[in-house]
Amino acid sequence: MVRHPLIDDVVGPAIVVESASPVVWLTDALASLLRRSADAGRMVVLRTGRESAITPALRHALGAYGAAWAVADFDGTLRDGRTGAAASGIEDFVHRGPELVGTPSPEHPVAADSVRQISIDLTLRHHAERAVDMGSAIEALCHTVGTCPTRWGTAEPLTVPWDRWVVTQYAKHEAPGVSTSYAVGEGFSATMTAHLVGGVVVETMSAVLTVPEENTDPELANRLFDAVQQVADQVVPVFGVVMQRRGDADHLIRAVSHGEPSPLAVVVGPEASEFLDRDGVWPPPRTTTATFGTRSGAGDPHVADGGMIVRFEDGWEALESFLDRIDEDRFLQLVGGAPLDPAHDEGALDGHVRDTRVAGGQGAA
C-alpha cells in the first residue's frame, strides 16, 4: 500500500491527487508519489478543475509514470485533460489507459489564443572518445530562434541557472541509472534524459520552442535543420521527430484543444537508416532528404552508412509514405521507445497515421 500525504482518495488501483491550484507543478513531493506508485503498480490520477494548467515537466512525468490527468467540469463530469476524451469516472483511466482515446468531450474547448511552436524529440548517442556534454544539442537548436534555457532542475520550481556543465555533472552522478532534468526559458521548455547503454551515453531531448508565425521567417526551417546537422558533428543522432503545432505562449498545458500538429521532418541517424526500405522510388513521395555523416557514400541517399533528415512537403500524408519504408519494431528497439512517446501520442509512429487521431491539448506533443 502506498502511503503519502498528497493522496486524497483511492479508487481501486487508482491513487487520486486533488489540486485546486491554477498551475500544478512537478514538486519533489508529487515526483516521489509518482515514482512510488509506479513501483507499486498503482496509477496516480491527478484531478483538477477546468481552469487549472500543468507544467511541461509534470506533463512529461505523468507520461513517464503512466499517470492520468482528469479534469472535473462544472457539472461534475470528467474528461482527460490531455486528449479531451470524456470519462465516466476515475475507473475509466484504470481500464482504458492513462490517456483516453475517443471523441473529445463538448466541454473540451478550442483554445482562444495560441502561438506557433516547433517540437523536437531527438535521441542522441555521445561519442565514446569525446567528453560528454549534455545540453549542447538543445543550445544549438535554441540559437536558431534566439531563445535558450535560463533555468533548469529535476523538480519544480526550476530555480537553478542554466549551466551545461552542471547539467552534465548531474547526469554523470546518476549514471548508470537514468537521469531526468527539465529546462525552461522565454518561449522554451525541454526535458532531457541520459543513461548508459553498453558504455555509451544515450541522451534524449524533447524541446518545444515558440517561433515566429508562418511566412514571417521563411529561413527558419532551414536554420533548424542546419542546427541538427551541426549537432550531428558532436554527437550521433539516432532518431528524431520534428513537429509544427500551436500552444500557449507560456508553455503551460491547459485542458483545451490547440488543433492537430503537423509533422515537418524526421531525423534518421546512421544506425537507424539501415532499417529503411529504399527499393523503388526513393525518397518516398512528398518528401525530400538531406544527408549528414555519410562516410563512403559522399551524399548518395541510397548509401546506408550515413544519417539523413527527411523533410515532409505535406505533413501527415508524407509521413505516411515514410512510415511505409521503415521497420518500426527495430526502430523502437534501437531507441528504447522513450523519446518517441510524444510521436506516438500524435499518431506519428504507430504503424500508420491513425484516422481517429484526437486533437488534444498542448501537452499532446
Short mmCIF file of C-alpha atoms in Angstrom, two decimals:
data_model
loop_
_atom_site.label_atom_id
_atom_site.label_comp_id
_atom_site.label_asym_id
_atom_site.label_seq_id
_atom_site.Cartn_x
_atom_site.Cartn_y
_atom_site.Cartn_z
CA MET A 1 0.00 0.00 0.00
CA VAL A 2 1.35 3.42 -0.97
CA ARG A 3 1.08 5.98 1.85
CA HIS A 4 1.71 9.61 1.06
CA PRO A 5 0.39 12.97 2.30
CA LEU A 6 -0.70 14.01 -1.21
CA ILE A 7 -3.18 11.12 -1.55
CA ASP A 8 -6.79 12.37 -1.39
CA ASP A 9 -8.66 9.23 -2.44
CA VAL A 10 -8.16 5.66 -3.56
CA VAL A 11 -10.40 4.20 -6.27
CA GLY A 12 -9.45 0.56 -6.84
CA PRO A 13 -5.84 0.58 -8.03
CA ALA A 14 -6.01 4.34 -8.75
CA ILE A 15 -4.50 6.87 -6.35
CA VAL A 16 -6.27 10.23 -6.66
CA VAL A 17 -4.49 13.53 -6.05
CA GLU A 18 -6.75 16.59 -5.93
CA SER A 19 -5.43 20.05 -6.78
CA ALA A 20 -7.21 23.40 -6.82
CA SER A 21 -4.04 25.24 -7.84
CA PRO A 22 -4.21 27.31 -11.04
CA VAL A 23 -0.84 25.79 -12.02
CA VAL A 24 0.20 22.30 -10.87
CA TRP A 25 3.96 21.82 -10.69
CA LEU A 26 6.12 18.72 -10.53
CA THR A 27 7.18 19.24 -6.92
CA ASP A 28 9.53 16.87 -5.09
CA ALA A 29 6.53 15.50 -3.18
CA LEU A 30 4.49 14.79 -6.32
CA ALA A 31 7.51 13.31 -8.09
CA SER A 32 8.08 10.93 -5.19
CA LEU A 33 4.43 9.84 -5.21
CA LEU A 34 4.55 9.17 -8.96
CA ARG A 35 7.68 7.03 -8.55
CA ARG A 36 6.41 5.08 -5.54
CA SER A 37 3.00 4.45 -7.12
CA ALA A 38 4.53 3.20 -10.36
CA ASP A 39 6.84 0.88 -8.39
CA ALA A 40 3.79 -0.49 -6.56
CA GLY A 41 1.82 -0.99 -9.77
CA ARG A 42 -0.67 1.77 -8.93
CA MET A 43 -1.86 4.59 -11.19
CA VAL A 44 -1.87 8.18 -10.00
CA VAL A 45 -4.82 10.23 -11.26
CA LEU A 46 -4.35 13.98 -10.89
CA ARG A 47 -7.79 15.58 -10.65
CA THR A 48 -8.07 19.33 -11.24
CA GLY A 49 -10.66 21.90 -12.20
CA ARG A 50 -11.14 23.00 -15.79
CA GLU A 51 -9.17 26.23 -15.31
CA SER A 52 -6.02 24.54 -13.99
CA ALA A 53 -2.85 24.11 -16.03
CA ILE A 54 0.07 21.72 -15.65
CA THR A 55 3.71 22.40 -16.47
CA PRO A 56 5.67 20.72 -19.27
CA ALA A 57 7.75 18.91 -16.63
CA LEU A 58 4.63 17.48 -14.99
CA ARG A 59 3.23 16.53 -18.40
CA HIS A 60 6.38 14.51 -19.04
CA ALA A 61 6.32 12.89 -15.60
CA LEU A 62 2.68 11.84 -15.94
CA GLY A 63 3.56 10.09 -19.19
CA ALA A 64 6.76 8.54 -17.83
CA TYR A 65 4.98 7.02 -14.81
CA GLY A 66 1.73 6.05 -16.53
CA ALA A 67 -0.31 8.61 -14.62
CA ALA A 68 -3.52 10.36 -15.69
CA TRP A 69 -4.89 13.89 -15.65
CA ALA A 70 -8.64 14.06 -15.01
CA VAL A 71 -10.42 17.40 -15.38
CA ALA A 72 -13.66 17.94 -13.47
CA ASP A 73 -16.11 20.26 -15.22
CA PHE A 74 -18.68 22.46 -13.51
CA ASP A 75 -21.35 19.74 -13.71
CA GLY A 76 -19.04 17.15 -12.13
CA THR A 77 -18.31 15.22 -15.34
CA LEU A 78 -14.74 14.15 -16.04
CA ARG A 79 -12.57 14.30 -19.13
CA ASP A 80 -8.94 13.61 -19.95
CA GLY A 81 -7.04 16.88 -19.63
CA ARG A 82 -4.65 15.90 -22.41
CA THR A 83 -6.93 14.40 -25.05
CA GLY A 84 -10.31 15.83 -24.04
CA ALA A 85 -11.98 12.41 -24.20
CA ALA A 86 -14.92 12.04 -21.81
CA ALA A 87 -14.61 9.74 -18.79
CA SER A 88 -17.46 8.19 -16.81
CA GLY A 89 -15.28 8.12 -13.69
CA ILE A 90 -11.81 7.55 -12.31
CA GLU A 91 -12.16 3.87 -13.19
CA ASP A 92 -12.09 4.75 -16.89
CA PHE A 93 -8.44 5.78 -16.61
CA VAL A 94 -7.61 2.46 -14.97
CA HIS A 95 -9.44 0.34 -17.54
CA ARG A 96 -8.87 2.38 -20.72
CA GLY A 97 -5.38 3.73 -20.03
CA PRO A 98 -3.93 6.89 -18.54
CA GLU A 99 -4.55 8.84 -21.77
CA LEU A 100 -8.07 8.24 -23.01
CA VAL A 101 -8.69 7.86 -26.73
CA GLY A 102 -12.03 8.91 -28.15
CA THR A 103 -14.17 11.81 -29.22
CA PRO A 104 -13.36 14.93 -27.22
CA SER A 105 -16.00 15.98 -24.74
CA PRO A 106 -18.15 19.01 -25.69
CA GLU A 107 -16.65 20.60 -22.57
CA HIS A 108 -13.14 20.39 -24.07
CA PRO A 109 -12.86 23.86 -25.64
CA VAL A 110 -10.71 25.06 -28.51
CA ALA A 111 -8.00 27.45 -27.34
CA ALA A 112 -8.88 31.10 -27.86
CA ASP A 113 -5.27 32.23 -28.24
CA SER A 114 -2.16 30.37 -29.30
CA VAL A 115 1.31 30.78 -30.74
CA ARG A 116 3.22 28.82 -33.33
CA GLN A 117 5.65 26.28 -31.88
CA ILE A 118 8.13 23.67 -33.06
CA SER A 119 8.62 20.48 -31.06
CA ILE A 120 11.75 18.38 -31.48
CA ASP A 121 12.13 14.92 -29.96
CA LEU A 122 15.59 13.51 -30.55
CA THR A 123 17.70 10.59 -29.34
CA LEU A 124 21.49 11.03 -29.40
CA ARG A 125 24.48 8.81 -28.71
CA HIS A 126 27.59 10.57 -27.42
CA HIS A 127 30.90 9.60 -28.98
CA ALA A 128 32.76 7.27 -26.61
CA GLU A 129 36.09 9.00 -27.34
CA ARG A 130 34.80 12.53 -26.61
CA ALA A 131 33.88 14.27 -23.39
CA VAL A 132 30.15 14.07 -22.65
CA ASP A 133 28.46 17.47 -22.92
CA MET A 134 24.76 17.36 -22.08
CA GLY A 135 22.58 20.15 -23.39
CA SER A 136 24.75 21.16 -26.33
CA ALA A 137 22.08 19.89 -28.75
CA ILE A 138 19.44 21.99 -27.05
CA GLU A 139 21.59 25.10 -27.22
CA ALA A 140 22.34 24.58 -30.92
CA LEU A 141 18.64 24.35 -31.70
CA CYS A 142 17.69 27.27 -29.46
CA HIS A 143 20.15 29.66 -31.05
CA THR A 144 18.30 29.29 -34.34
CA VAL A 145 15.25 31.08 -32.87
CA GLY A 146 17.08 33.31 -30.42
CA THR A 147 15.76 31.76 -27.22
CA CYS A 148 17.66 29.48 -24.87
CA PRO A 149 17.14 27.88 -21.45
CA THR A 150 17.66 30.13 -18.46
CA ARG A 151 16.82 27.73 -15.59
CA TRP A 152 16.88 24.01 -15.03
CA GLY A 153 16.31 21.39 -12.33
CA THR A 154 14.95 17.94 -11.53
CA ALA A 155 11.78 19.12 -9.75
CA GLU A 156 9.81 22.35 -9.74
CA PRO A 157 10.06 25.21 -9.32
CA LEU A 158 13.11 25.31 -11.60
CA THR A 159 15.39 27.85 -9.95
CA VAL A 160 18.95 26.80 -10.84
CA PRO A 161 20.57 28.98 -13.53
CA TRP A 162 21.15 27.07 -16.77
CA ASP A 163 24.69 25.70 -16.95
CA ARG A 164 25.55 22.93 -19.40
CA TRP A 165 28.48 21.76 -17.29
CA VAL A 166 26.33 21.41 -14.16
CA VAL A 167 23.64 19.55 -16.11
CA THR A 168 26.32 17.17 -17.37
CA GLN A 169 27.69 16.59 -13.88
CA TYR A 170 24.22 15.71 -12.62
CA ALA A 171 23.79 13.14 -15.40
CA LYS A 172 27.18 11.63 -14.58
CA HIS A 173 26.28 11.44 -10.90
CA GLU A 174 23.11 9.49 -11.72
CA ALA A 175 24.87 7.07 -14.09
CA PRO A 176 24.48 4.27 -14.88
CA GLY A 177 20.85 4.96 -13.98
CA VAL A 178 18.55 7.24 -15.97
CA SER A 179 18.79 10.94 -15.16
CA THR A 180 15.89 13.24 -15.96
CA SER A 181 16.08 17.02 -15.89
CA TYR A 182 13.98 19.90 -17.13
CA ALA A 183 14.85 23.31 -18.56
CA VAL A 184 12.84 26.44 -19.31
CA GLY A 185 13.38 29.86 -20.82
CA GLU A 186 11.42 32.56 -22.59
CA GLY A 187 9.46 30.72 -25.25
CA PHE A 188 11.28 27.47 -24.48
CA SER A 189 10.76 24.27 -22.46
CA ALA A 190 12.53 20.92 -22.58
CA THR A 191 13.00 17.56 -20.93
CA MET A 192 16.38 15.81 -21.03
CA THR A 193 17.28 12.26 -20.05
CA ALA A 194 20.56 10.38 -20.12
CA HIS A 195 21.62 6.82 -19.38
CA LEU A 196 24.42 4.39 -20.20
CA VAL A 197 23.93 1.69 -22.81
CA GLY A 198 26.94 -0.55 -23.39
CA GLY A 199 29.26 2.12 -22.04
CA VAL A 200 27.85 4.80 -24.36
CA VAL A 201 25.82 7.75 -23.07
CA VAL A 202 22.41 7.93 -24.73
CA GLU A 203 20.73 11.33 -24.41
CA THR A 204 17.14 12.15 -25.26
CA MET A 205 15.76 15.63 -25.57
CA SER A 206 12.20 16.76 -26.03
CA ALA A 207 12.10 20.50 -26.66
CA VAL A 208 9.33 22.94 -27.55
CA LEU A 209 10.26 26.34 -28.98
CA THR A 210 7.97 29.25 -29.70
CA VAL A 211 8.73 30.51 -33.22
CA PRO A 212 7.53 33.37 -35.42
CA GLU A 213 4.22 32.91 -37.21
CA GLU A 214 4.28 31.22 -40.59
CA ASN A 215 5.77 33.19 -43.51
CA THR A 216 7.32 35.82 -41.20
CA ASP A 217 10.67 33.99 -41.13
CA PRO A 218 10.98 31.89 -44.31
CA GLU A 219 14.52 30.74 -43.46
CA LEU A 220 13.58 29.36 -40.03
CA ALA A 221 13.14 25.76 -41.18
CA ASN A 222 16.47 25.76 -42.97
CA ARG A 223 18.22 27.15 -39.87
CA LEU A 224 16.67 24.49 -37.67
CA PHE A 225 17.80 21.67 -39.92
CA ASP A 226 21.25 23.23 -40.28
CA ALA A 227 21.40 23.16 -36.47
CA VAL A 228 20.52 19.45 -36.47
CA GLN A 229 23.38 18.80 -38.87
CA GLN A 230 25.66 20.84 -36.59
CA VAL A 231 24.61 18.65 -33.66
CA ALA A 232 25.49 15.59 -35.73
CA ASP A 233 29.11 16.72 -35.80
CA GLN A 234 29.30 16.49 -31.99
CA VAL A 235 27.05 13.52 -31.20
CA VAL A 236 25.37 10.75 -33.20
CA PRO A 237 21.63 11.28 -33.77
CA VAL A 238 19.70 8.02 -33.60
CA PHE A 239 16.18 9.14 -34.45
CA GLY A 240 14.07 12.26 -34.07
CA VAL A 241 10.71 13.77 -34.92
CA VAL A 242 10.07 17.45 -35.72
CA MET A 243 6.51 18.79 -35.47
CA GLN A 244 4.81 22.13 -36.02
CA ARG A 245 2.00 22.87 -33.57
CA ARG A 246 0.05 25.52 -31.71
CA GLY A 247 0.35 26.10 -27.98
CA ASP A 248 0.08 28.62 -25.19
CA ALA A 249 2.68 31.37 -25.08
CA ASP A 250 3.68 30.50 -21.50
CA HIS A 251 4.19 26.81 -22.47
CA LEU A 252 1.76 25.65 -19.78
CA ILE A 253 -0.56 22.79 -20.74
CA ARG A 254 -4.24 23.57 -20.34
CA ALA A 255 -7.26 21.34 -20.83
CA VAL A 256 -8.07 22.81 -24.24
CA SER A 257 -7.52 21.81 -27.86
CA HIS A 258 -4.92 23.55 -29.99
CA GLY A 259 -5.75 21.53 -33.09
CA GLU A 260 -3.74 18.85 -34.77
CA PRO A 261 0.05 19.18 -35.06
CA SER A 262 1.77 18.78 -38.42
CA PRO A 263 4.88 16.62 -38.97
CA LEU A 264 7.73 18.59 -40.52
CA ALA A 265 10.55 16.05 -40.63
CA VAL A 266 12.25 13.04 -39.12
CA VAL A 267 15.94 12.74 -38.31
CA VAL A 268 17.30 9.29 -39.14
CA GLY A 269 20.73 8.52 -37.72
CA PRO A 270 23.31 6.27 -39.38
CA GLU A 271 22.26 3.20 -37.37
CA ALA A 272 18.55 3.72 -37.90
CA SER A 273 18.99 4.36 -41.63
CA GLU A 274 19.84 0.67 -42.03
CA PHE A 275 16.19 -0.12 -41.29
CA LEU A 276 14.87 1.84 -44.27
CA ASP A 277 13.48 0.12 -47.35
CA ARG A 278 14.93 2.11 -50.28
CA ASP A 279 13.69 -0.10 -53.08
CA GLY A 280 11.76 1.53 -55.91
CA VAL A 281 11.25 5.29 -55.80
CA TRP A 282 13.47 6.96 -53.22
CA PRO A 283 12.98 9.28 -51.45
CA PRO A 284 9.29 8.48 -50.85
CA PRO A 285 6.67 10.71 -52.49
CA ARG A 286 6.17 14.16 -50.96
CA THR A 287 9.48 14.02 -49.08
CA THR A 288 12.97 15.41 -49.60
CA THR A 289 16.17 14.21 -47.94
CA ALA A 290 19.47 15.73 -46.89
CA THR A 291 22.32 13.54 -45.67
CA PHE A 292 24.81 14.03 -42.86
CA GLY A 293 27.71 11.98 -41.55
CA THR A 294 27.99 9.87 -44.70
CA ARG A 295 31.41 8.26 -44.75
CA SER A 296 31.70 6.46 -48.08
CA GLY A 297 28.58 7.49 -49.99
CA ALA A 298 29.53 11.16 -50.42
CA GLY A 299 25.91 12.28 -50.45
CA ASP A 300 24.36 9.28 -52.20
CA PRO A 301 20.93 8.85 -50.50
CA HIS A 302 20.97 5.13 -51.30
CA VAL A 303 24.04 4.61 -49.11
CA ALA A 304 23.07 3.43 -45.63
CA ASP A 305 26.19 4.36 -43.66
CA GLY A 306 25.18 7.99 -43.05
CA GLY A 307 22.26 9.79 -41.46
CA MET A 308 19.59 11.86 -43.11
CA ILE A 309 16.92 14.44 -42.48
CA VAL A 310 13.67 13.55 -44.24
CA ARG A 311 11.52 16.65 -44.70
CA PHE A 312 7.79 16.37 -45.37
CA GLU A 313 6.13 18.50 -48.01
CA ASP A 314 2.57 17.93 -46.85
CA GLY A 315 2.57 16.74 -43.26
CA TRP A 316 0.71 13.54 -42.44
CA GLU A 317 0.45 12.20 -45.99
CA ALA A 318 4.19 12.49 -46.49
CA LEU A 319 4.79 10.90 -43.08
CA GLU A 320 2.55 8.02 -44.14
CA SER A 321 4.76 7.47 -47.18
CA PHE A 322 7.82 7.41 -44.96
CA LEU A 323 6.28 5.02 -42.41
CA ASP A 324 5.71 2.53 -45.21
CA ARG A 325 9.50 2.36 -45.62
CA ILE A 326 10.63 1.62 -42.05
CA ASP A 327 10.89 -1.43 -39.85
CA GLU A 328 9.23 0.19 -36.83
CA ASP A 329 9.82 -2.69 -34.41
CA ARG A 330 13.57 -2.47 -34.99
CA PHE A 331 13.43 1.33 -34.81
CA LEU A 332 11.77 1.26 -31.41
CA GLN A 333 14.13 -1.46 -30.20
CA LEU A 334 17.08 0.71 -31.21
CA VAL A 335 15.94 3.87 -29.40
CA GLY A 336 14.17 2.23 -26.47
CA GLY A 337 10.83 3.90 -27.19
CA ALA A 338 11.02 6.69 -24.60
CA PRO A 339 11.99 9.65 -26.80
CA LEU A 340 9.38 8.65 -29.33
CA ASP A 341 6.49 8.67 -26.86
CA PRO A 342 5.40 12.15 -27.95
CA ALA A 343 5.35 11.00 -31.56
CA HIS A 344 3.21 8.01 -30.57
CA ASP A 345 0.82 10.35 -28.74
CA GLU A 346 0.25 12.18 -32.02
CA GLY A 347 -0.01 9.08 -34.19
CA ALA A 348 3.38 9.57 -35.81
CA LEU A 349 4.81 6.13 -35.17
CA ASP A 350 2.10 3.54 -34.67
CA GLY A 351 2.28 1.68 -37.97
CA HIS A 352 0.16 4.14 -39.91
CA VAL A 353 -1.31 7.51 -39.16
CA ARG A 354 -4.48 6.96 -37.18
CA ASP A 355 -7.76 8.05 -38.76
CA THR A 356 -9.02 8.52 -35.20
CA ARG A 357 -6.32 10.93 -34.04
CA VAL A 358 -7.59 13.16 -31.29
CA ALA A 359 -6.68 16.81 -31.26
CA GLY A 360 -5.60 17.16 -27.66
CA GLY A 361 -4.17 19.98 -25.62
CA GLN A 362 -0.68 21.39 -25.94
CA GLY A 363 0.74 18.51 -23.98
CA ALA A 364 -0.11 16.09 -26.72
CA ALA A 365 3.17 16.81 -28.39
#
